[in-house]
Coordinates of C-alpha atoms in Angstrom, one line a residue:
M1 CA 7.0 -7.7 -15.1
A2 CA 5.6 -8.2 -18.6
A3 CA 2.4 -10.3 -18.5
P4 CA 0.9 -11.7 -21.8
P5 CA -1.5 -9.3 -23.6
R6 CA -5.1 -9.7 -22.8
R7 CA -8.1 -9.4 -25.0
P8 CA -10.0 -6.0 -24.6
W9 CA -13.2 -6.1 -22.6
K10 CA -15.6 -3.6 -21.1
V11 CA -16.9 -3.0 -17.6
L12 CA -20.0 -0.9 -16.9
A13 CA -20.3 0.2 -13.3
A14 CA -23.7 1.7 -12.2
F15 CA -23.7 3.5 -8.8
C16 CA -27.4 3.6 -8.2
G17 CA -29.2 6.0 -5.8
A18 CA -27.9 9.0 -3.9
S19 CA -26.1 6.9 -1.3
A20 CA -23.9 5.1 -3.8
V21 CA -23.1 8.4 -5.6
Q22 CA -22.1 10.1 -2.4
A23 CA -19.4 7.5 -1.8
G24 CA -17.6 8.7 -5.0
G25 CA -14.9 7.1 -7.0
L26 CA -15.2 3.7 -8.7
G27 CA -15.5 1.6 -5.5
P28 CA -14.1 -1.9 -6.0
V29 CA -14.0 -1.4 -9.8
Q30 CA -11.0 0.8 -9.2
E31 CA -9.1 -2.5 -9.1
L32 CA -9.4 -2.7 -12.9
A33 CA -9.1 1.0 -13.8
D34 CA -5.3 1.0 -14.5
I35 CA -5.4 -1.9 -17.0
A36 CA -5.2 -0.5 -20.5
E37 CA -7.2 -3.3 -22.2
I38 CA -10.2 -2.9 -19.9
R39 CA -12.6 0.0 -20.6
V40 CA -14.5 1.1 -17.5
H41 CA -17.6 3.2 -17.9
A42 CA -19.4 4.6 -14.9
L43 CA -23.0 5.7 -14.4
R44 CA -24.0 7.9 -11.5
N45 CA -27.6 7.6 -10.1
P46 CA -29.1 6.4 -13.4
S47 CA -32.7 5.7 -14.1
L48 CA -33.6 2.2 -15.2
Q49 CA -34.0 3.4 -18.8
E50 CA -30.5 5.0 -18.7
L51 CA -29.1 1.8 -17.4
T52 CA -30.7 -0.2 -20.2
R53 CA -29.5 2.2 -22.9
A54 CA -25.9 2.1 -21.5
V55 CA -25.9 -1.7 -21.5
Q56 CA -27.2 -1.7 -25.1
T57 CA -24.6 0.9 -26.2
Q58 CA -21.6 -0.3 -24.2
Q59 CA -22.2 -4.0 -24.5
P60 CA -20.1 -4.7 -21.5
S61 CA -18.8 -8.1 -20.5
L62 CA -19.3 -7.3 -16.8
L63 CA -22.0 -5.1 -15.2
Y64 CA -21.5 -3.9 -11.6
L65 CA -24.6 -2.5 -9.7
S66 CA -24.2 -0.9 -6.3
S67 CA -26.9 0.9 -4.3
G68 CA -24.7 2.0 -1.4
L69 CA -25.2 1.5 2.4
Q70 CA -27.8 2.0 5.0
V71 CA -27.8 1.9 8.8
V72 CA -29.8 -1.1 10.0
D73 CA -29.6 -0.5 13.8
T74 CA -28.6 3.0 14.9
N75 CA -27.9 1.8 18.4
S76 CA -25.1 -0.5 17.3
G77 CA -21.7 -0.3 15.6
I78 CA -20.3 -0.4 12.1
D79 CA -21.3 -4.0 11.5
N80 CA -24.9 -2.9 11.3
I81 CA -24.3 -0.7 8.3
S82 CA -25.5 -2.9 5.5
L83 CA -26.6 -2.9 1.8
R84 CA -29.5 -1.0 0.5
P85 CA -32.0 -2.4 -2.0
L86 CA -31.5 -1.4 -5.6
E87 CA -32.5 2.2 -6.2
F88 CA -32.9 4.1 -9.5
K89 CA -33.7 7.7 -10.4
D90 CA -37.4 8.3 -11.2
T91 CA -38.9 10.9 -13.5
K92 CA -38.5 13.6 -10.8
D93 CA -34.8 12.9 -10.5
K94 CA -35.3 11.3 -7.1
S95 CA -33.8 8.0 -6.1
K96 CA -36.3 5.3 -5.0
A97 CA -36.2 1.5 -4.5
V98 CA -37.6 -0.4 -7.4
D99 CA -39.3 -3.8 -7.7
P100 CA -36.5 -6.3 -8.5
Q101 CA -38.6 -7.6 -11.3
E102 CA -38.2 -4.2 -13.1
V103 CA -34.5 -4.7 -13.0
V104 CA -34.9 -8.2 -14.5
A105 CA -37.0 -6.7 -17.3
A106 CA -34.6 -3.9 -17.9
L107 CA -31.6 -6.3 -18.3
D108 CA -33.5 -8.9 -20.3
D109 CA -31.2 -10.4 -23.0
A110 CA -28.3 -8.2 -21.9
G111 CA -25.7 -10.8 -23.0
L112 CA -23.5 -10.3 -20.0
D113 CA -20.7 -12.6 -19.0
T114 CA -20.9 -11.5 -15.3
L115 CA -23.3 -9.4 -13.3
L116 CA -22.1 -8.4 -9.8
I117 CA -24.8 -6.8 -7.6
D118 CA -23.7 -5.1 -4.3
A119 CA -27.3 -4.6 -3.2
K120 CA -30.0 -6.6 -1.4
L121 CA -31.7 -8.9 -3.9
P122 CA -34.2 -11.7 -3.6
E123 CA -32.9 -15.0 -4.7
N124 CA -35.7 -15.6 -7.2
S125 CA -34.8 -12.3 -9.0
A126 CA -31.1 -13.3 -9.1
E127 CA -32.1 -16.6 -10.7
K128 CA -34.2 -14.8 -13.3
L129 CA -31.2 -12.5 -14.1
R130 CA -29.0 -15.6 -14.5
A131 CA -31.5 -17.1 -16.9
A132 CA -32.1 -14.0 -19.1
S133 CA -29.1 -11.7 -18.7
A134 CA -25.8 -13.2 -17.6
R135 CA -23.8 -16.4 -17.5
N136 CA -22.6 -15.6 -13.9
V137 CA -24.5 -13.7 -11.3
V138 CA -23.0 -12.7 -7.9
F139 CA -25.3 -11.2 -5.4
W140 CA -26.1 -10.7 -1.7
S141 CA -29.4 -12.3 -0.6
S142 CA -31.9 -10.0 0.9
T143 CA -32.7 -12.6 3.6
Q144 CA -29.2 -12.3 5.2
P145 CA -28.0 -8.7 5.7
A146 CA -24.3 -8.5 5.1
A147 CA -22.0 -6.1 7.0
A148 CA -20.6 -3.2 5.0
V149 CA -17.0 -4.3 5.7
A150 CA -17.8 -7.8 4.4
V151 CA -19.2 -6.4 1.2
A152 CA -16.1 -4.2 0.7
V153 CA -13.6 -7.0 1.3
A154 CA -15.4 -9.4 -1.0
S155 CA -16.0 -7.0 -3.9
R156 CA -12.4 -5.7 -3.9
A157 CA -11.1 -9.3 -3.8
F158 CA -13.4 -10.3 -6.7
F159 CA -12.1 -7.5 -8.9
A160 CA -8.5 -7.9 -7.8
A161 CA -8.7 -11.5 -9.0
L162 CA -10.0 -10.4 -12.4
R163 CA -6.9 -8.5 -13.0
E164 CA -5.4 -11.8 -14.3
P165 CA -7.1 -12.4 -17.7
S166 CA -7.4 -16.2 -17.3
V167 CA -9.4 -16.0 -14.1
T168 CA -13.1 -16.9 -14.5
A169 CA -15.9 -15.3 -12.6
A170 CA -16.3 -18.5 -10.5
E171 CA -12.6 -18.5 -9.6
A172 CA -12.7 -14.8 -8.7
F173 CA -15.8 -15.5 -6.5
H174 CA -13.9 -18.3 -4.8
L175 CA -11.0 -16.0 -3.9
A176 CA -13.4 -13.3 -2.8
T177 CA -15.2 -15.7 -0.4
Q178 CA -11.9 -16.9 1.0
A179 CA -10.7 -13.3 1.6
L180 CA -14.0 -12.7 3.4
R181 CA -13.6 -15.7 5.6
I182 CA -10.0 -14.8 6.4
Q183 CA -10.6 -11.1 7.3
C184 CA -14.2 -11.2 8.6
L185 CA -14.4 -14.4 10.5
G186 CA -16.2 -13.7 13.8
E187 CA -16.5 -15.5 17.0
R188 CA -19.4 -16.6 19.2
K189 CA -19.2 -18.5 22.5
G190 CA -15.5 -19.4 21.7
K191 CA -16.3 -20.8 18.3
A192 CA -15.5 -19.4 14.9
Q193 CA -18.5 -17.7 13.3
P194 CA -18.5 -17.5 9.5
P195 CA -19.5 -14.2 7.9
V196 CA -22.5 -13.8 5.6
L197 CA -21.2 -14.7 2.1
P198 CA -22.4 -13.5 -1.3
Q199 CA -23.9 -16.1 -3.6
L200 CA -22.9 -17.2 -7.1
L201 CA -25.3 -18.5 -9.8
S202 CA -23.1 -20.1 -12.5
S203 CA -22.5 -23.3 -14.4
D204 CA -19.0 -23.1 -13.1
S205 CA -18.0 -24.4 -9.7
A206 CA -16.6 -21.9 -7.2
E207 CA -13.6 -23.9 -6.0
C208 CA -9.8 -23.8 -6.0
P209 CA -8.6 -24.3 -9.6
D210 CA -6.6 -27.5 -10.2
N211 CA -5.0 -29.5 -13.1
S212 CA -8.3 -29.5 -15.0
T213 CA -8.0 -25.7 -15.6
I214 CA -4.6 -26.1 -17.4
P215 CA -5.0 -25.1 -21.1
E216 CA -5.3 -28.0 -23.5
P217 CA -2.1 -28.4 -25.4
G218 CA -3.5 -29.3 -28.8
P219 CA -1.1 -30.7 -31.5
M220 CA 2.5 -30.2 -30.4
Q221 CA 5.4 -29.8 -32.8
V222 CA 8.3 -31.9 -31.7
E223 CA 11.6 -33.1 -33.2
E224 CA 12.1 -32.7 -37.0
G225 CA 8.8 -30.7 -37.2
R226 CA 6.7 -33.8 -36.4
L227 CA 3.2 -33.1 -34.9
L228 CA 2.4 -34.9 -31.7
D229 CA -1.3 -36.0 -31.4
T230 CA -2.4 -35.3 -27.8
S231 CA -6.1 -36.0 -28.4
R232 CA -5.8 -39.2 -26.3
G233 CA -3.9 -37.6 -23.5
M234 CA -0.2 -36.8 -22.9
A235 CA 0.5 -40.2 -21.3
A236 CA -0.6 -42.0 -24.5
A237 CA 1.2 -39.4 -26.8
V238 CA 4.5 -39.3 -25.0
P239 CA 6.2 -42.5 -23.8
G240 CA 7.9 -41.6 -20.5
W241 CA 5.4 -38.8 -19.6
V242 CA 4.6 -40.4 -16.3
A243 CA 8.2 -40.6 -15.4
L244 CA 8.7 -36.8 -15.4
R245 CA 9.4 -35.3 -12.0
L246 CA 9.6 -31.8 -10.6
L247 CA 12.7 -31.5 -8.5
A248 CA 11.3 -29.1 -5.9
P249 CA 13.0 -28.8 -2.5
A250 CA 10.6 -28.1 0.3
A251 CA 10.6 -24.7 2.0
D252 CA 9.0 -22.9 4.9
V253 CA 8.0 -19.3 4.4
R254 CA 6.7 -16.7 6.9
L255 CA 3.7 -14.6 6.0
L256 CA 2.7 -11.5 7.8
L257 CA -1.1 -11.4 7.9
A258 CA -3.0 -8.2 8.7
A259 CA -4.9 -9.5 11.7
S260 CA -5.0 -9.6 15.5
P261 CA -3.5 -12.6 17.4
T262 CA -7.0 -14.0 17.9
A263 CA -7.0 -14.6 14.2
V264 CA -4.7 -17.6 14.6
D265 CA -7.2 -20.4 14.6
S266 CA -7.5 -23.5 12.4
S267 CA -10.5 -22.2 10.4
R268 CA -8.9 -18.9 9.4
L269 CA -5.6 -20.4 8.6
G270 CA -7.3 -23.1 6.6
Y271 CA -9.0 -20.5 4.5
L272 CA -5.7 -18.7 4.0
G273 CA -4.0 -21.9 2.8
E274 CA -6.9 -22.5 0.3
A275 CA -6.6 -19.0 -1.0
M276 CA -2.8 -19.1 -1.4
R277 CA -3.1 -22.4 -3.3
A278 CA -5.6 -20.7 -5.7
V279 CA -3.2 -17.8 -6.2
L280 CA -0.3 -20.1 -7.1
V281 CA -2.4 -22.3 -9.4
V282 CA -3.6 -19.3 -11.3
E283 CA 0.0 -18.1 -11.8
V284 CA 1.5 -21.4 -13.0
R285 CA -1.3 -23.2 -14.9
A286 CA -0.3 -21.4 -18.1
A287 CA 3.3 -20.7 -17.2
R288 CA 5.4 -19.9 -20.2
L289 CA 8.7 -21.6 -20.7
T290 CA 11.2 -18.9 -21.8
C291 CA 14.4 -21.1 -22.0
T292 CA 16.0 -24.3 -20.8
A293 CA 19.5 -25.1 -19.7
A294 CA 21.5 -27.9 -18.1
P295 CA 21.5 -27.6 -14.3
D296 CA 24.8 -27.2 -12.4
R297 CA 24.7 -30.9 -11.6
V298 CA 22.3 -33.7 -12.3
P299 CA 20.6 -35.0 -9.1
P300 CA 22.1 -38.4 -8.3
Y301 CA 18.7 -40.0 -7.4
L302 CA 17.3 -39.8 -10.9
P303 CA 16.8 -43.2 -12.5
P304 CA 19.3 -44.5 -15.1
G305 CA 18.8 -42.9 -18.6
S306 CA 17.3 -39.7 -17.1
E307 CA 18.4 -36.1 -17.5
A308 CA 17.5 -32.9 -15.7
V309 CA 16.8 -29.5 -17.2
R310 CA 16.5 -26.1 -15.6
C311 CA 13.4 -24.5 -16.9
S312 CA 13.2 -20.7 -16.8
C313 CA 9.5 -19.6 -16.8
R314 CA 7.2 -16.7 -16.6
S315 CA 4.0 -16.8 -14.5
A316 CA 0.6 -15.5 -15.7
S317 CA 1.5 -12.1 -14.2
G318 CA 4.9 -12.1 -15.9
A319 CA 6.9 -13.0 -12.8
P320 CA 10.1 -14.9 -13.6
F321 CA 11.0 -18.1 -11.7
S322 CA 12.8 -21.4 -12.4
V323 CA 12.4 -25.1 -11.6
I324 CA 14.3 -28.2 -12.5
L325 CA 12.5 -31.0 -14.4
G326 CA 13.9 -34.6 -14.4
G327 CA 12.9 -37.5 -16.6
P328 CA 13.7 -39.6 -19.6
A329 CA 16.4 -37.9 -21.8
E330 CA 14.3 -38.1 -25.0
V331 CA 11.4 -36.4 -23.3
V332 CA 13.1 -33.5 -21.5
R333 CA 14.7 -32.4 -24.8
E334 CA 11.3 -31.6 -26.3
T335 CA 10.5 -28.0 -25.5
A336 CA 6.7 -28.1 -26.1
V337 CA 6.4 -31.3 -24.0
V338 CA 8.5 -29.8 -21.2
E339 CA 6.4 -26.7 -21.0
H340 CA 3.1 -28.6 -20.7
A341 CA 4.7 -31.0 -18.2
V342 CA 6.0 -28.2 -16.1
R343 CA 2.5 -26.7 -15.9
H344 CA 1.0 -29.9 -14.7
L345 CA 3.7 -30.6 -12.1
L346 CA 3.7 -27.0 -10.8
V347 CA 0.0 -27.0 -10.3
A348 CA 0.2 -30.3 -8.4
D349 CA 3.0 -29.0 -6.3
A350 CA 1.1 -25.7 -5.7
L351 CA -1.9 -27.6 -4.3
A352 CA 0.4 -28.9 -1.5
F353 CA 0.8 -25.3 0.0
S354 CA -0.3 -25.4 3.6
V355 CA -0.4 -23.0 6.6
A356 CA 0.4 -24.5 10.0
M357 CA -1.0 -23.7 13.4
P358 CA 1.6 -23.0 16.1
P359 CA 2.3 -26.0 18.3
P360 CA 0.0 -26.3 21.4
A361 CA 2.8 -25.2 23.8
V362 CA 3.7 -22.1 21.8
P363 CA 1.8 -18.9 22.7
A364 CA -0.1 -17.0 20.1
P365 CA 2.1 -14.6 18.0
L366 CA 2.1 -11.0 19.1
A367 CA 0.7 -8.4 16.8
R368 CA 3.2 -5.8 15.6
S369 CA 3.1 -3.0 13.0
S370 CA 5.3 -1.1 10.7
E371 CA 4.5 1.6 8.2
A372 CA 6.4 -0.4 5.6
V373 CA 4.0 -3.4 5.9
A374 CA 0.2 -3.4 5.2
G375 CA 0.1 0.4 5.6
G376 CA 0.9 0.2 9.3
A377 CA -2.0 -2.2 10.2
P378 CA -1.3 -4.8 12.9
V379 CA 0.2 -8.0 11.5
I380 CA 0.9 -11.5 12.9
D381 CA 3.4 -14.1 11.8
V382 CA 2.0 -17.2 10.1
L383 CA 4.2 -20.1 8.9
A384 CA 3.5 -21.8 5.6
S385 CA 5.0 -24.9 4.1
T386 CA 5.5 -25.1 0.3
S387 CA 8.3 -25.6 -2.2
L388 CA 11.3 -23.4 -2.9
W389 CA 10.1 -22.2 -6.3
A390 CA 6.7 -21.2 -4.9
A391 CA 8.2 -19.2 -2.1
G392 CA 10.4 -17.4 -4.6
L393 CA 7.5 -16.8 -6.9
L394 CA 5.3 -15.4 -4.1
K395 CA 8.1 -13.0 -3.0
T396 CA 8.5 -11.8 -6.6
L397 CA 4.8 -11.2 -6.9
A398 CA 4.9 -9.3 -3.5
Q399 CA 7.2 -6.8 -5.0
D400 CA 4.9 -6.1 -8.0
K401 CA 2.8 -2.9 -7.3
G402 CA 0.3 -4.1 -9.9
Y403 CA -0.3 -7.4 -8.3
R404 CA -3.3 -7.1 -6.0
A405 CA -4.4 -10.6 -5.0
L406 CA -2.1 -10.7 -1.9
V407 CA -3.4 -7.4 -0.7
A408 CA -7.0 -8.6 -1.1
L409 CA -6.2 -11.6 1.2
G410 CA -4.7 -9.3 3.9
V411 CA -1.1 -10.6 3.3
G412 CA 1.3 -7.9 4.3
A413 CA 4.7 -9.6 3.6
I414 CA 6.1 -12.9 2.4
G415 CA 9.5 -14.2 3.5
G416 CA 10.6 -10.8 4.7
V417 CA 9.4 -9.0 1.5
A418 CA 6.7 -6.4 2.0
V419 CA 3.7 -6.6 -0.3
A420 CA 4.0 -3.6 -2.5
G421 CA 0.5 -3.8 -4.1
G422 CA -1.3 -1.7 -1.6
A423 CA -3.2 1.4 -2.8
P424 CA -4.9 4.4 -1.1
H425 CA -8.4 3.0 -1.8
D426 CA -7.7 -0.2 0.2
G427 CA -8.9 1.5 3.3
T428 CA -12.2 2.8 1.8

């Protein structure tokens, strides 16, 4: 699938301290390594001075800092493996923890868009970094130790979301926290226990994107080359705008979620629904109209004077799908207006995606596994309600090996189609 070209940008990943270096590879940044327009540069066990020079030389948009893991309680299990504080190489080539204020000073005026820190960091230091170095800072508070698996899930989901060029740091953070809630939700005394979450410092809100994130249309060229002034809104510019309708039949679709049967609770499924709504909105808010055609038949329930048009589109990731738009005849013939209307109506429809709990009398679904789904991990059936176009689009995305958002959420299959975006590093 051919997605629109993206602007080139740079990522600098600094694996600080011997622990981070021993892990090898690019960690969660591997999610971006295969995108030609993204240049990834890695530092291994740098000193603070080397980090500062690299930032000045590379001028990255995103800086990732990781200090690796440490065992918090040797008498317990894997959940007590947590983040280390930031460590850097000293003059004797030995790694040691540094005062967070030294990191703040080293990154002063770095001009970053995003700084992601997989290390324990005091909140006041993160606030200083936000003020002096980056528009968006994602970090793990030193007051709440996060489990290693939670850090891995969140960071991979964050970078997986950034594969789509239009996704902001706040939107990637939203998807990452939803992935964390889906896959790492615990239980205590029969009640859902939320995991420790990373924190975001940003002027943008970390929430599910909606119609407000649709690109502004600007002046539109319509019939006979006339420019349509949209500065006062589409309803004022286009008579009949409010009468446009997306003719979208409802559909149920089964998801296979990598989880145990105990995962079927209202909290976890609510997080899954929220994440899937975000996935759909990101794909359709800038959908490209590739062609229009008359449908096989005009739906009889359209008001008099209306027409219907089949709109063939491409999603943000390049996935093809089609929908039918109905409305006043003079409006649905204007290609530029139709494209913008389709975006608005698709986003509104995507936000209706929901995941249902099984009825009270129905037993919890049994976990099963197959090597063809989620790498053989146990999966359970989950039923979602959406529209026919959305179900088709999700199944198309599932077949794209380069599409990683579904993998990040733990979705193994959609409507009988196995998610093909899994990679060997998913288990690391």
